[in-house]
XYZ file of N, CA and C in Angstrom:
729
model
N -1.190 -8.203 -11.620
C -0.655 -7.461 -12.745
C -0.587 -5.978 -12.393
N 0.558 -5.300 -12.593
C 0.697 -3.891 -12.287
C -0.012 -3.056 -13.333
N -0.203 -1.779 -13.003
C -0.872 -0.898 -13.946
C -0.004 -0.648 -15.169
N 1.315 -0.689 -14.997
C 2.195 -0.535 -16.149
C 2.100 -1.758 -17.057
N 2.013 -2.933 -16.465
C 1.888 -4.144 -17.272
C 0.601 -4.140 -18.088
N -0.426 -3.493 -17.563
C -1.679 -3.441 -18.306
C -1.503 -2.712 -19.626
N -0.621 -1.712 -19.669
C -0.345 -1.017 -20.921
C 0.317 -1.954 -21.914
N 1.252 -2.776 -21.433
C 1.900 -3.753 -22.307
C 0.867 -4.695 -22.910
N -0.026 -5.207 -22.084
C -1.046 -6.125 -22.589
C -1.987 -5.423 -23.566
N -2.285 -4.154 -23.295
C -3.168 -3.402 -24.175
C -2.529 -3.223 -25.555
N -1.242 -2.868 -25.585
C -0.549 -2.689 -26.865
C -0.458 -4.016 -27.606
N -0.090 -5.095 -26.896
C -0.031 -6.419 -27.527
C -1.391 -6.791 -28.128
N -2.446 -6.540 -27.370
C -3.781 -6.911 -27.825
C -4.183 -6.105 -29.055
N -3.857 -4.797 -29.045
C -4.225 -3.952 -30.182
C -3.516 -4.409 -31.449
N -2.227 -4.720 -31.350
C -1.479 -5.165 -32.525
C -1.976 -6.530 -32.981
N -2.239 -7.419 -32.031
C -2.761 -8.736 -32.400
C -4.115 -8.612 -33.088
N -4.934 -7.652 -32.627
C -6.241 -7.443 -33.256
C -6.093 -6.952 -34.694
N -5.081 -6.091 -34.928
C -4.809 -5.645 -36.299
C -4.431 -6.822 -37.186
N -3.595 -7.700 -36.660
C -3.216 -8.898 -37.417
C -4.448 -9.747 -37.730
N -5.315 -9.898 -36.750
C -6.523 -10.697 -36.937
C -7.400 -10.097 -38.039
N -7.574 -8.787 -37.995
C -8.392 -8.130 -39.016
C -7.785 -8.288 -40.403
N -6.459 -8.120 -40.483
C -5.803 -8.198 -41.788
C -5.924 -9.591 -42.386
N -5.927 -10.596 -41.535
C -5.926 -11.968 -42.032
C -7.321 -12.543 -42.224
N -8.318 -11.980 -41.560
C -9.671 -12.555 -41.638
C -10.658 -11.688 -42.403
N -10.382 -10.404 -42.485
C -11.307 -9.497 -43.178
C -10.707 -9.073 -44.519
N -10.436 -10.064 -45.341
C -9.741 -9.783 -46.595
C -10.574 -8.899 -47.515
N -11.889 -9.071 -47.529
C -12.740 -8.244 -48.378
C -12.630 -6.773 -47.986
N -12.644 -6.527 -46.663
C -12.526 -5.143 -46.190
C -11.166 -4.567 -46.544
N -10.126 -5.396 -46.432
C -8.784 -4.937 -46.793
C -8.721 -4.609 -48.273
N -9.341 -5.466 -49.097
C -9.353 -5.217 -50.538
C -10.076 -3.911 -50.863
N -11.200 -3.654 -50.160
C -11.942 -2.408 -50.409
C -11.109 -1.201 -49.993
N -10.407 -1.339 -48.842
C -9.549 -0.246 -48.391
C -8.466 0.055 -49.425
N -7.870 -1.007 -49.980
C -6.818 -0.831 -50.978
C -7.382 -0.180 -52.237
N -8.579 -0.647 -52.637
C -9.175 -0.132 -53.865
C -9.587 1.325 -53.744
N -9.922 1.764 -52.521
C -10.412 3.130 -52.329
C -9.340 4.106 -51.876
N -8.108 3.641 -51.721
C -7.025 4.509 -51.255
C -6.221 5.008 -52.446
N -6.274 6.308 -52.744
C -5.615 6.848 -53.940
C -4.125 6.542 -54.019
N -3.417 6.680 -52.895
C -1.972 6.492 -52.948
C -1.610 5.050 -53.274
N -2.454 4.092 -52.818
C -2.187 2.690 -53.136
C -2.522 2.402 -54.601
N -3.557 3.089 -55.139
C -3.848 2.955 -56.558
C -2.670 3.417 -57.409
N -2.045 4.509 -56.930
C -0.927 5.073 -57.681
C 0.335 4.232 -57.542
N 0.499 3.618 -56.338
C 1.686 2.801 -56.095
C 1.247 1.422 -55.610
N 0.869 0.538 -56.501
C 0.319 -0.780 -56.123
C 1.252 -1.629 -55.266
N 2.567 -1.388 -55.399
C 3.505 -2.209 -54.628
C 3.329 -2.024 -53.119
N 2.644 -0.938 -52.697
C 2.430 -0.711 -51.270
C 1.554 -1.792 -50.648
N 0.713 -2.436 -51.456
C -0.148 -3.494 -50.911
C 0.679 -4.655 -50.363
N 1.867 -4.841 -50.936
C 2.715 -5.939 -50.485
C 3.314 -5.683 -49.104
N 3.258 -4.426 -48.655
C 3.904 -4.077 -47.385
C 2.969 -4.164 -46.195
N 1.656 -4.367 -46.442
C 0.699 -4.336 -45.335
C 0.979 -5.421 -44.311
N 1.065 -6.674 -44.766
C 1.291 -7.776 -43.838
C 2.654 -7.679 -43.158
N 3.754 -7.397 -43.895
C 5.043 -7.245 -43.193
C 5.030 -6.150 -42.134
N 4.334 -5.036 -42.407
C 4.270 -3.949 -41.424
C 3.575 -4.418 -40.156
N 2.459 -5.140 -40.318
C 1.746 -5.643 -39.146
C 2.598 -6.665 -38.394
N 3.333 -7.496 -39.132
C 4.214 -8.480 -38.485
C 5.300 -7.790 -37.673
N 5.860 -6.706 -38.237
C 6.881 -5.943 -37.503
C 6.276 -5.310 -36.256
N 5.060 -4.770 -36.387
C 4.394 -4.194 -35.220
C 4.195 -5.235 -34.126
N 3.797 -6.433 -34.519
C 3.599 -7.492 -33.539
C 4.911 -7.846 -32.857
N 5.972 -7.905 -33.627
C 7.284 -8.238 -33.066
C 7.793 -7.147 -32.142
N 7.472 -5.893 -32.462
C 7.992 -4.763 -31.703
C 6.983 -4.208 -30.695
N 5.895 -4.937 -30.457
C 4.852 -4.395 -29.595
C 5.332 -4.142 -28.170
N 6.230 -5.001 -27.663
C 6.742 -4.792 -26.314
C 7.574 -3.520 -26.251
N 8.407 -3.311 -27.260
C 9.216 -2.090 -27.300
C 8.319 -0.862 -27.448
N 7.254 -0.991 -28.238
C 6.319 0.112 -28.402
C 5.636 0.457 -27.082
N 5.260 -0.566 -26.315
C 4.636 -0.324 -25.015
C 5.602 0.385 -24.069
N 6.875 -0.060 -24.069
C 7.874 0.600 -23.211
C 8.072 2.052 -23.615
N 8.026 2.309 -24.923
C 8.165 3.685 -25.397
C 7.013 4.546 -24.918
N 5.799 4.012 -24.996
C 4.629 4.782 -24.575
C 4.699 5.100 -23.077
N 5.122 4.126 -22.270
C 5.137 4.322 -20.819
C 6.315 5.172 -20.363
N 7.469 5.005 -20.991
C 8.650 5.659 -20.439
C 9.481 6.487 -21.382
N 9.117 6.572 -22.668
C 10.027 7.205 -23.616
C 9.555 8.470 -24.282
N 8.375 8.959 -23.948
C 7.848 10.153 -24.597
C 7.808 11.293 -23.580
N 8.617 12.330 -23.761
C 8.627 13.444 -22.807
C 7.232 14.030 -22.606
N 6.968 14.410 -21.385
C 5.699 15.015 -20.954
C 4.564 13.983 -20.978
N 4.355 13.339 -22.133
C 3.233 12.400 -22.244
C 3.416 11.180 -21.349
N 4.602 10.555 -21.381
C 4.821 9.340 -20.588
C 4.704 9.599 -19.087
N 5.349 10.650 -18.535
C 5.152 10.922 -17.097
C 3.693 11.184 -16.744
N 2.979 11.894 -17.629
C 1.565 12.169 -17.370
C 0.755 10.876 -17.389
N 1.062 9.983 -18.322
C 0.368 8.698 -18.399
C 0.636 7.871 -17.144
N 1.898 7.839 -16.694
C 2.221 7.063 -15.483
C 1.506 7.634 -14.263
N 1.478 8.948 -14.159
C 0.781 9.571 -13.032
C -0.703 9.209 -13.055
N -1.298 9.209 -14.253
C -2.708 8.864 -14.385
C -2.949 7.408 -14.018
N -2.084 6.512 -14.490
C -2.242 5.088 -14.209
C -2.096 4.790 -12.719
N -1.137 5.443 -12.066
C -0.879 5.159 -10.654
C -1.876 5.833 -9.723
N -2.456 6.941 -10.168
C -3.415 7.632 -9.315
C -2.792 8.049 -7.995
N -3.473 7.735 -6.894
C -2.963 8.123 -5.574
C -1.741 7.317 -5.160
N -1.404 6.257 -5.890
C -0.213 5.467 -5.589
C 1.032 5.998 -6.285
N 0.928 7.154 -6.906
C 2.073 7.721 -7.618
C 3.170 8.118 -6.626
N 4.394 7.615 -6.819
C 5.485 7.902 -5.877
C 6.690 8.546 -6.551
N 6.635 8.769 -7.852
C 7.770 9.406 -8.504
C 7.938 10.827 -7.984
N 9.182 11.253 -7.847
C 9.451 12.590 -7.343
C 10.714 12.634 -6.515
N 10.828 13.676 -5.700
C 12.053 13.940 -4.933
C 11.746 13.897 -3.442
N 12.662 13.260 -2.688
C 12.405 12.971 -1.283
C 13.640 13.293 -0.427
N 13.677 14.451 0.257
C 14.700 14.645 1.294
C 14.512 13.594 2.378
N 15.614 13.059 2.910
C 15.491 11.981 3.887
C 16.590 12.056 4.933
N 16.394 11.322 6.020
C 17.419 11.142 7.046
C 17.566 9.651 7.327
N 18.797 9.218 7.550
C 19.097 7.831 7.893
C 19.495 7.796 9.359
N 18.870 6.899 10.117
C 19.030 6.862 11.572
C 19.512 5.487 12.002
N 20.431 5.450 12.951
C 20.844 4.191 13.562
C 19.768 3.777 14.562
N 19.136 2.646 14.318
C 18.011 2.221 15.159
C 18.447 1.834 16.566
N 19.731 1.549 16.758
C 20.217 1.163 18.085
C 20.620 2.376 18.918
N 21.341 3.311 18.307
C 21.849 4.469 19.052
C 20.956 5.698 18.945
N 20.009 5.662 18.000
C 19.105 6.780 17.731
C 19.840 7.992 17.171
N 21.028 7.807 16.680
C 21.809 8.922 16.148
C 21.621 9.056 14.643
N 21.760 10.302 14.187
C 21.709 10.573 12.759
C 22.942 9.977 12.080
N 22.734 9.221 11.034
C 23.829 8.633 10.265
C 24.122 9.466 9.023
N 23.078 9.759 8.242
C 23.243 10.527 7.004
C 22.073 11.485 6.824
N 22.351 12.619 6.187
C 21.325 13.366 5.484
C 21.292 12.806 4.065
N 20.112 12.781 3.465
C 20.028 12.223 2.122
C 19.028 12.942 1.248
N 19.123 12.660 -0.031
C 18.173 13.210 -1.007
C 17.960 12.142 -2.060
N 16.731 11.637 -2.144
C 16.408 10.484 -2.979
C 15.410 10.899 -4.056
N 15.596 10.373 -5.257
C 14.654 10.613 -6.351
C 14.127 9.278 -6.861
N 12.845 9.253 -7.187
C 12.211 8.072 -7.770
C 11.699 8.456 -9.155
N 12.104 7.699 -10.154
C 11.682 7.951 -11.521
C 11.344 6.616 -12.175
N 11.209 6.613 -13.488
C 10.857 5.401 -14.220
C 11.948 5.140 -15.254
N 12.500 3.918 -15.227
C 13.618 3.595 -16.121
C 13.621 2.093 -16.379
N 13.818 1.719 -17.631
C 13.912 0.304 -18.001
C 12.713 -0.506 -17.509
N 11.532 0.046 -17.705
C 10.262 -0.634 -17.404
C 10.031 -0.879 -15.920
N 10.665 -0.107 -15.058
C 10.420 -0.239 -13.625
C 10.736 1.075 -12.934
N 10.269 1.198 -11.696
C 10.607 2.377 -10.911
C 12.087 2.334 -10.546
N 12.725 3.503 -10.620
C 14.171 3.598 -10.427
C 14.449 4.571 -9.294
N 15.231 4.116 -8.318
C 15.591 4.914 -7.145
C 17.056 5.297 -7.238
N 17.377 6.566 -7.013
C 18.782 6.970 -6.947
C 18.899 8.193 -6.054
N 20.104 8.432 -5.559
C 20.298 9.589 -4.698
C 21.665 9.612 -4.064
N 21.815 10.499 -3.094
C 23.080 10.691 -2.396
C 22.840 10.800 -0.898
N 23.852 10.378 -0.131
C 23.875 10.563 1.320
C 25.085 11.402 1.683
N 24.905 12.237 2.722
C 25.994 13.050 3.238
C 26.150 12.796 4.728
N 27.380 12.819 5.203
C 27.647 12.707 6.637
C 27.084 13.932 7.353
N 26.874 13.833 8.682
C 26.339 14.986 9.417
C 27.192 16.247 9.295
N 28.493 16.087 9.008
C 29.339 17.276 8.853
C 29.266 17.870 7.454
N 28.437 17.285 6.576
C 28.253 17.833 5.246
C 29.107 17.216 4.164
N 30.037 16.343 4.517
C 30.866 15.697 3.508
C 30.083 14.565 2.827
N 30.371 14.369 1.548
C 29.648 13.353 0.794
C 30.012 11.962 1.284
N 29.007 11.106 1.445
C 29.235 9.751 1.942
C 29.040 8.709 0.849
N 27.858 8.691 0.233
C 27.527 7.612 -0.699
C 26.624 8.101 -1.815
N 26.792 7.493 -2.967
C 25.806 7.558 -4.045
C 25.152 6.188 -4.128
N 23.855 6.133 -4.352
C 23.171 4.836 -4.395
C 22.142 4.838 -5.527
N 21.817 3.639 -5.982
C 20.741 3.502 -6.960
C 20.201 2.081 -6.931
N 18.964 1.930 -7.395
C 18.345 0.608 -7.440
C 18.746 -0.110 -8.715
N 18.841 -1.437 -8.616
C 19.172 -2.270 -9.768
C 17.914 -2.949 -10.307
N 17.061 -3.378 -9.398
C 15.797 -4.007 -9.788
C 14.768 -3.708 -8.707
N 13.545 -3.379 -9.118
C 12.547 -2.968 -8.133
C 11.183 -3.560 -8.440
N 10.344 -3.561 -7.393
C 8.941 -3.962 -7.516
C 8.117 -3.104 -6.577
N 6.998 -2.582 -7.076
C 6.133 -1.741 -6.256
C 4.719 -2.302 -6.268
N 4.186 -2.578 -5.077
C 2.843 -3.118 -4.951
C 2.318 -2.837 -3.555
N 1.053 -2.447 -3.456
C 0.405 -2.192 -2.165
C 1.203 -1.195 -1.320
N 1.692 -0.151 -1.961
C 2.430 0.924 -1.298
C 3.704 0.424 -0.607
N 4.278 -0.622 -1.156
C 5.559 -1.142 -0.688
C 6.496 -1.243 -1.889
N 7.628 -0.535 -1.804
C 8.642 -0.586 -2.848
C 9.801 -1.453 -2.351
N 10.097 -2.507 -3.080
C 11.198 -3.417 -2.739
C 12.228 -3.353 -3.857
N 13.506 -3.233 -3.497
C 14.506 -3.145 -4.552
C 15.890 -3.584 -4.064
N 16.650 -4.135 -5.018
C 18.066 -4.386 -4.825
C 18.815 -3.102 -5.168
N 19.859 -2.814 -4.422
C 20.576 -1.558 -4.662
C 22.088 -1.772 -4.694
N 22.760 -0.803 -5.277
C 24.215 -0.681 -5.213
C 24.530 0.693 -4.650
N 25.610 0.779 -3.891
C 26.026 2.078 -3.384
C 27.543 2.131 -3.293
N 28.057 3.342 -3.359
C 29.496 3.531 -3.297
C 29.825 5.007 -3.259
N 31.110 5.321 -3.328
C 31.537 6.718 -3.293
C 31.119 7.473 -4.548
N 31.000 6.757 -5.650
C 30.582 7.388 -6.903
C 29.803 6.371 -7.724
N 29.412 6.765 -8.928
C 28.552 5.937 -9.755
C 29.266 4.751 -10.388
N 30.576 4.785 -10.435
C 31.309 3.768 -11.193
C 31.897 2.658 -10.336
N 31.987 2.869 -9.016
C 32.627 1.866 -8.170
C 31.770 1.540 -6.948
N 30.702 0.763 -7.125
C 29.898 0.383 -5.958
C 30.710 -0.486 -5.002
N 30.592 -0.201 -3.713
C 31.346 -0.960 -2.717
C 30.434 -1.878 -1.916
N 29.118 -1.769 -2.150
C 28.193 -2.596 -1.386
C 26.911 -2.807 -2.177
N 26.316 -3.955 -1.997
C 25.013 -4.260 -2.584
C 24.103 -4.779 -1.481
N 22.821 -4.496 -1.599
C 21.899 -4.934 -0.564
C 20.465 -4.862 -1.037
N 19.564 -4.960 -0.071
C 18.131 -5.026 -0.365
C 17.401 -4.077 0.576
N 16.425 -3.367 0.046
C 15.717 -2.354 0.816
C 14.209 -2.474 0.600
N 13.454 -2.147 1.648
C 11.999 -2.030 1.545
C 11.576 -0.653 2.032
N 10.687 -0.019 1.265
C 10.165 1.298 1.631
C 8.645 1.216 1.704
N 8.095 1.694 2.813
C 6.649 1.762 3.005
C 6.198 3.216 2.811
N 5.131 3.402 2.026
C 4.653 4.739 1.708
C 3.357 5.037 2.443
N 3.225 6.300 2.876
C 2.107 6.714 3.698
C 1.515 8.022 3.176
N 0.244 8.289 3.556
C -0.659 7.459 4.363
C -1.124 6.226 3.610
N -1.838 5.373 4.285
C -2.266 4.121 3.680
C -3.335 4.324 2.621
N -4.048 5.452 2.686
C -5.042 5.794 1.684
C -4.855 7.250 1.285
N -5.217 7.569 0.053
C -5.071 8.935 -0.420
C -3.696 9.188 -1.007
N -3.409 10.454 -1.293
C -2.146 10.839 -1.924
C -0.966 10.580 -1.000
N 0.086 10.018 -1.531
C 1.281 9.671 -0.760
C 2.132 10.914 -0.509
N 2.576 11.084 0.754
C 3.384 12.243 1.123
C 4.699 11.885 1.808
N 4.836 10.683 2.336
C 6.018 10.346 3.128
C 6.291 8.852 3.034
N 7.488 8.468 3.403
C 7.807 7.045 3.447
C 8.818 6.756 4.543
N 8.896 5.479 4.893
C 9.890 4.997 5.852
C 10.419 3.667 5.336
N 11.686 3.406 5.581
C 12.261 2.172 5.067
C 13.405 1.687 5.914
N 13.909 0.514 5.552
C 15.053 -0.044 6.253
C 15.860 -0.904 5.299
N 17.156 -1.048 5.650
C 18.069 -1.861 4.860
C 18.056 -3.282 5.419
N 17.733 -4.232 4.589
C 17.638 -5.616 5.046
C 18.921 -6.347 4.680
N 20.000 -5.995 5.355
C 21.282 -6.661 5.133
C 21.930 -6.941 6.488
N 23.058 -7.603 6.475
C 23.694 -8.049 7.712
C 24.562 -6.971 8.361
N 24.839 -5.896 7.641
C 25.788 -4.917 8.153
C 25.138 -3.725 8.837
N 23.880 -3.433 8.506
C 23.279 -2.215 9.004
C 21.980 -2.500 9.757
N 21.787 -1.716 10.807
C 20.493 -1.698 11.475
C 19.984 -0.266 11.386
N 19.883 0.196 10.146
C 19.519 1.581 9.875
C 18.093 1.652 9.350
N 17.443 2.758 9.702
C 16.159 3.108 9.118
C 16.290 4.471 8.452
N 15.383 4.748 7.523
C 15.364 6.085 6.951
C 13.923 6.555 6.812
N 13.758 7.875 6.909
C 12.452 8.507 6.841
C 12.536 9.666 5.848
N 11.509 9.816 5.038
C 11.542 10.838 3.992
C 10.170 11.450 3.799
N 10.173 12.686 3.312
C 8.955 13.378 2.930
C 9.066 13.827 1.481
N 7.971 13.681 0.758
C 7.978 14.135 -0.637
C 7.963 15.666 -0.673
N 8.764 16.211 -1.586
C 8.769 17.647 -1.841
C 8.354 17.899 -3.276
N 7.514 18.875 -3.480
C 7.074 19.248 -4.812
C 8.013 20.314 -5.366
N 8.542 20.068 -6.532
C 9.426 21.020 -7.179
C 8.920 21.272 -8.588
N 9.068 22.476 -9.052
C 8.632 22.783 -10.406
C 8.115 24.192 -10.509
N 7.391 24.459 -11.584
C 6.941 25.820 -11.887
C 6.029 26.370 -10.804
N 5.183 25.522 -10.231
C 4.209 26.011 -9.257
C 4.564 25.577 -7.838
N 5.804 25.213 -7.593
C 6.236 24.797 -6.258
C 7.665 25.284 -6.034
N 8.348 24.697 -5.069
C 9.713 25.099 -4.782
C 10.632 24.781 -5.961
N 11.731 25.496 -6.013
C 12.736 25.215 -7.041
C 13.499 23.945 -6.670
N 13.752 23.089 -7.670
C 14.485 21.854 -7.428
C 15.894 22.174 -6.949
N 16.336 21.645 -5.792
C 17.698 21.914 -5.322
C 18.734 21.517 -6.359
N 19.679 22.409 -6.613
C 20.686 22.169 -7.637
C 22.060 21.863 -7.052
N 22.263 22.151 -5.788
C 23.572 21.939 -5.164
C 23.443 20.967 -3.995
N 24.583 20.389 -3.602
C 24.590 19.515 -2.430
C 24.119 20.263 -1.192
N 24.540 21.516 -1.047
C 24.173 22.292 0.140
C 22.656 22.463 0.242
N 21.998 22.682 -0.884
C 20.545 22.846 -0.874
C 19.840 21.535 -0.551
N 20.370 20.422 -1.060
C 19.762 19.122 -0.772
C 19.956 18.764 0.705
N 21.140 19.040 1.226
C 21.406 18.781 2.640
C 20.498 19.634 3.522
N 20.304 20.889 3.141
C 19.447 21.782 3.921
C 18.018 21.245 3.986
N 17.525 20.672 2.890
C 16.183 20.099 2.890
C 16.099 18.922 3.847
N 17.163 18.088 3.874
C 17.185 16.945 4.778
C 17.342 17.400 6.230
N 18.137 18.453 6.465
C 18.322 18.962 7.831
C 17.004 19.477 8.404
N 16.216 20.125 7.571
C 14.921 20.625 8.035
C 14.016 19.476 8.463
N 14.064 18.389 7.706
C 13.298 17.189 8.093
C 13.819 16.621 9.410
N 15.127 16.561 9.572
C 15.729 15.997 10.786
C 15.326 16.779 12.030
N 15.267 18.106 11.940
C 14.892 18.918 13.097
C 13.488 18.578 13.584
N 12.609 18.266 12.652
C 11.249 17.900 13.039
C 11.134 16.443 13.478
N 12.009 15.605 12.959
C 11.895 14.170 13.219
C 12.600 13.737 14.507
N 13.707 14.365 14.832
C 14.537 13.898 15.951
C 13.769 13.755 17.268
N 12.912 14.704 17.650
C 12.182 14.526 18.920
C 11.266 13.305 18.932
N 10.904 12.792 17.764
C 9.984 11.658 17.699
C 10.686 10.300 17.687
N 12.019 10.294 17.620
C 12.741 9.033 17.443
C 12.439 7.977 18.507
N 12.380 8.323 19.792
C 12.082 7.271 20.781
C 10.798 6.521 20.460
N 9.787 7.239 19.999
C 8.527 6.587 19.634
C 8.660 5.820 18.323
N 9.286 6.425 17.328
C 9.358 5.815 15.994
C 10.140 4.510 16.002
N 11.229 4.468 16.754
C 12.090 3.288 16.726
C 11.527 2.135 17.548
N 10.461 2.407 18.300
C 9.801 1.323 19.025
C 8.691 0.670 18.204
N 8.301 1.330 17.108
C 7.227 0.766 16.298
C 7.803 0.207 15.003
N 7.032 -0.642 14.351
C 7.477 -1.239 13.092
C 7.661 -0.172 12.036
N 8.652 -0.357 11.178
C 8.920 0.625 10.137
C 7.765 0.686 9.147
N 6.944 -0.342 9.118
C 5.803 -0.367 8.204
C 4.621 0.460 8.701
N 4.747 1.068 9.889
C 3.670 1.885 10.457
C 3.929 3.360 10.149
N 2.879 4.065 9.789
C 3.004 5.478 9.457
C 3.620 6.232 10.636
N 4.571 7.131 10.341
C 5.323 7.770 11.421
C 4.816 9.167 11.784
N 3.724 9.596 11.198
C 3.174 10.918 11.570
C 2.018 10.712 12.555
């Protein structure tokens, strides 16, 4: 069970417990009604107690999703707390490399966020000459043991995907706070790998790149440091830390 799923179970359990109390502790409910001024003034409110709890039970899954992903500031903070050192949401300049020729294929900039009750990957790739190549995003994902697996779509823009495939990303180091990842496309058309480093952006870190040129520059800086290591990196499994 993932840490996010634990929140769903917690919300379900809390609502179910309310239902249990309402149905089994009738004396306590009666005392609460008798001692509540607003209910004394408006007796018809007593008729709404059970329907309200029933609605809560029916909507508990939606309530859990709202708590995890729908409340600004609070939800991201809760997810960061739940994930601890396994937290991978953020922005990742990356490079895509042809594992056979050792040549740079794309500069890239990838973001990981939370959407529709799962981690969501999206970003852009640019050709080495700076022209835009692809936009990509995940359709369905699973994250466990520092391995992110997801189905993806990619294309020239967001509305016309020209390819679908499957990707695995390994996050490093194996213990402690995550700073980098490596991955590969598990499809029949590509023998590509990609390597990325997390960048901190915000009030107390670098400014989030706002233009393609700034995102490409972040990826180019990574490539300059990574290129001399390619002979070693491409001989080892992509699941092995590359630093």
